[in-house]
Amino acid sequence: MARVLISMPEKFLNEIDQVAGNENRTRSELIREALRTYMFRNRVRNSQKASKNAEILDALLG
């Protein structure tokens, strides 16, 4: 598995570690899940925008 080095404020890292600990997960697991969730939501958002744009274009050309 590849490794990635990121920088973040110490306070934020402490919050991440606290959440991970409360959920009995590693920091890496928590961050991977957060990124998967972000990417999924981004795909959904982009899909919704594309659908809305298609509707507008269809109405204009209609």
Rosetta silent file (secondary structure, phi, psi, omega in degrees, C-alpha in Angstrom):
SEQUENCE: MARVLISMPEKFLNEIDQVAGNENRTRSELIREALRTYMFRNRVRNSQKASKNAEILDALLG
SCORE:     score description
SCORE:     0.000 S_00000001
   1 L     0.000  137.954  179.632    0.000    0.000    0.000 S_00000001
   2 L   -72.408  154.125  176.642    1.313    3.462   -0.867 S_00000001
   3 L  -113.953  146.372 -179.819    2.055    5.999    1.834 S_00000001
   4 L  -129.056  134.412  178.012    1.196    9.684    1.700 S_00000001
   5 L  -102.142  122.142  177.898    2.706   12.412    3.807 S_00000001
   6 L  -126.049  156.968  177.124    0.350   15.268    4.689 S_00000001
   7 L  -111.511  141.908  176.108    0.654   18.292    6.939 S_00000001
   8 L  -156.984  158.265  178.270   -2.040   19.501    9.301 S_00000001
   9 L   -61.259  144.326 -178.601   -2.318   21.516   12.465 S_00000001
  10 H   -56.166  -40.099 -179.344   -1.512   19.567   15.619 S_00000001
  11 H   -61.396  -42.440  179.213   -4.935   20.362   17.101 S_00000001
  12 H   -65.064  -42.433  177.896   -6.693   18.837   14.078 S_00000001
  13 H   -61.146  -40.067  177.363   -4.533   15.717   14.271 S_00000001
  14 H   -62.341  -39.820  177.915   -5.423   15.372   17.954 S_00000001
  15 H   -65.117  -42.139  177.725   -9.123   15.545   17.059 S_00000001
  16 H   -60.553  -46.027 -179.719   -8.638   12.881   14.373 S_00000001
  17 H   -63.143  -36.636  179.276   -6.837   10.633   16.847 S_00000001
  18 H   -66.114  -46.262  178.512   -9.620   11.121   19.396 S_00000001
  19 H   -62.683  -46.283  179.634  -12.344   10.142   16.901 S_00000001
  20 H   -58.991  -43.351  178.967  -10.304    7.175   15.688 S_00000001
  21 H   -63.883  -42.534  179.239   -9.768    6.033   19.269 S_00000001
  22 H   -63.225  -28.908 -178.771  -13.448    6.391   20.127 S_00000001
  23 L   -99.787    8.488 -179.289  -14.299    4.214   17.119 S_00000001
  24 L    51.985   46.071  177.975  -11.502    1.697   17.782 S_00000001
  25 L  -127.789  164.522  175.243   -9.921    2.415   14.399 S_00000001
  26 L   -82.183  161.582  174.685   -6.529    3.556   13.265 S_00000001
  27 H   -56.382  -44.644 -178.954   -5.872    7.077   12.112 S_00000001
  28 H   -61.116  -43.755  179.075   -5.244    5.747    8.608 S_00000001
  29 H   -59.953  -44.475 -179.115   -8.578    3.903    8.501 S_00000001
  30 H   -63.107  -45.062 -179.060  -10.445    7.022    9.564 S_00000001
  31 H   -67.765  -39.670  176.368   -8.698    9.250    7.021 S_00000001
  32 H   -60.249  -44.533  179.921   -9.223    6.703    4.211 S_00000001
  33 H   -64.992  -40.562  178.639  -12.938    6.542    4.993 S_00000001
  34 H   -61.601  -40.925  178.837  -13.197   10.328    5.124 S_00000001
  35 H   -69.666  -39.489  175.487  -11.568   10.599    1.698 S_00000001
  36 H   -60.700  -43.294  178.831  -13.794    7.862    0.233 S_00000001
  37 H   -63.129  -44.402  178.187  -16.854    9.701    1.547 S_00000001
  38 H   -59.771  -46.791 -177.351  -15.620   13.005    0.126 S_00000001
  39 H   -65.768  -39.854  177.230  -14.940   11.466   -3.277 S_00000001
  40 H   -62.293  -48.732  179.877  -18.354    9.738   -3.374 S_00000001
  41 H   -61.578  -36.778  178.371  -20.170   12.955   -2.463 S_00000001
  42 H   -65.174  -42.636  177.059  -18.175   14.837   -5.073 S_00000001
  43 H   -62.194  -43.475  179.072  -19.159   12.310   -7.778 S_00000001
  44 H   -62.762  -45.518 -179.741  -22.833   12.569   -6.761 S_00000001
  45 H   -60.672  -44.648  179.703  -22.663   16.374   -6.748 S_00000001
  46 H   -65.843  -37.907  178.618  -21.036   16.423  -10.193 S_00000001
  47 H   -65.158  -41.040  178.826  -23.597   13.963  -11.529 S_00000001
  48 H   -65.388  -40.510  177.624  -26.440   16.123  -10.224 S_00000001
  49 H   -63.208  -42.862 -179.995  -24.902   19.213  -11.815 S_00000001
  50 H   -63.427  -40.751  179.344  -24.520   17.421  -15.137 S_00000001
  51 H   -64.790  -43.607  178.943  -28.134   16.279  -15.002 S_00000001
  52 H   -63.497  -43.186  178.755  -29.356   19.794  -14.178 S_00000001
  53 H   -63.263  -37.422  177.749  -27.251   21.267  -17.006 S_00000001
  54 H   -65.312  -39.724  177.420  -28.695   18.705  -19.430 S_00000001
  55 H   -63.274  -43.193  179.506  -32.216   19.690  -18.385 S_00000001
  56 H   -63.690  -45.890  179.488  -31.448   23.381  -18.926 S_00000001
  57 H   -62.151  -42.636  178.653  -29.885   22.699  -22.317 S_00000001
  58 H   -61.784  -41.591  178.757  -32.838   20.536  -23.317 S_00000001
  59 H   -65.631  -38.734 -179.783  -35.267   23.318  -22.309 S_00000001
  60 H   -69.713  -37.165 -178.562  -33.280   25.903  -24.267 S_00000001
  61 H   -86.877  -19.125 -173.798  -33.099   23.723  -27.362 S_00000001
  62 L   -43.042    0.000    0.000  -36.578   22.261  -26.846 S_00000001
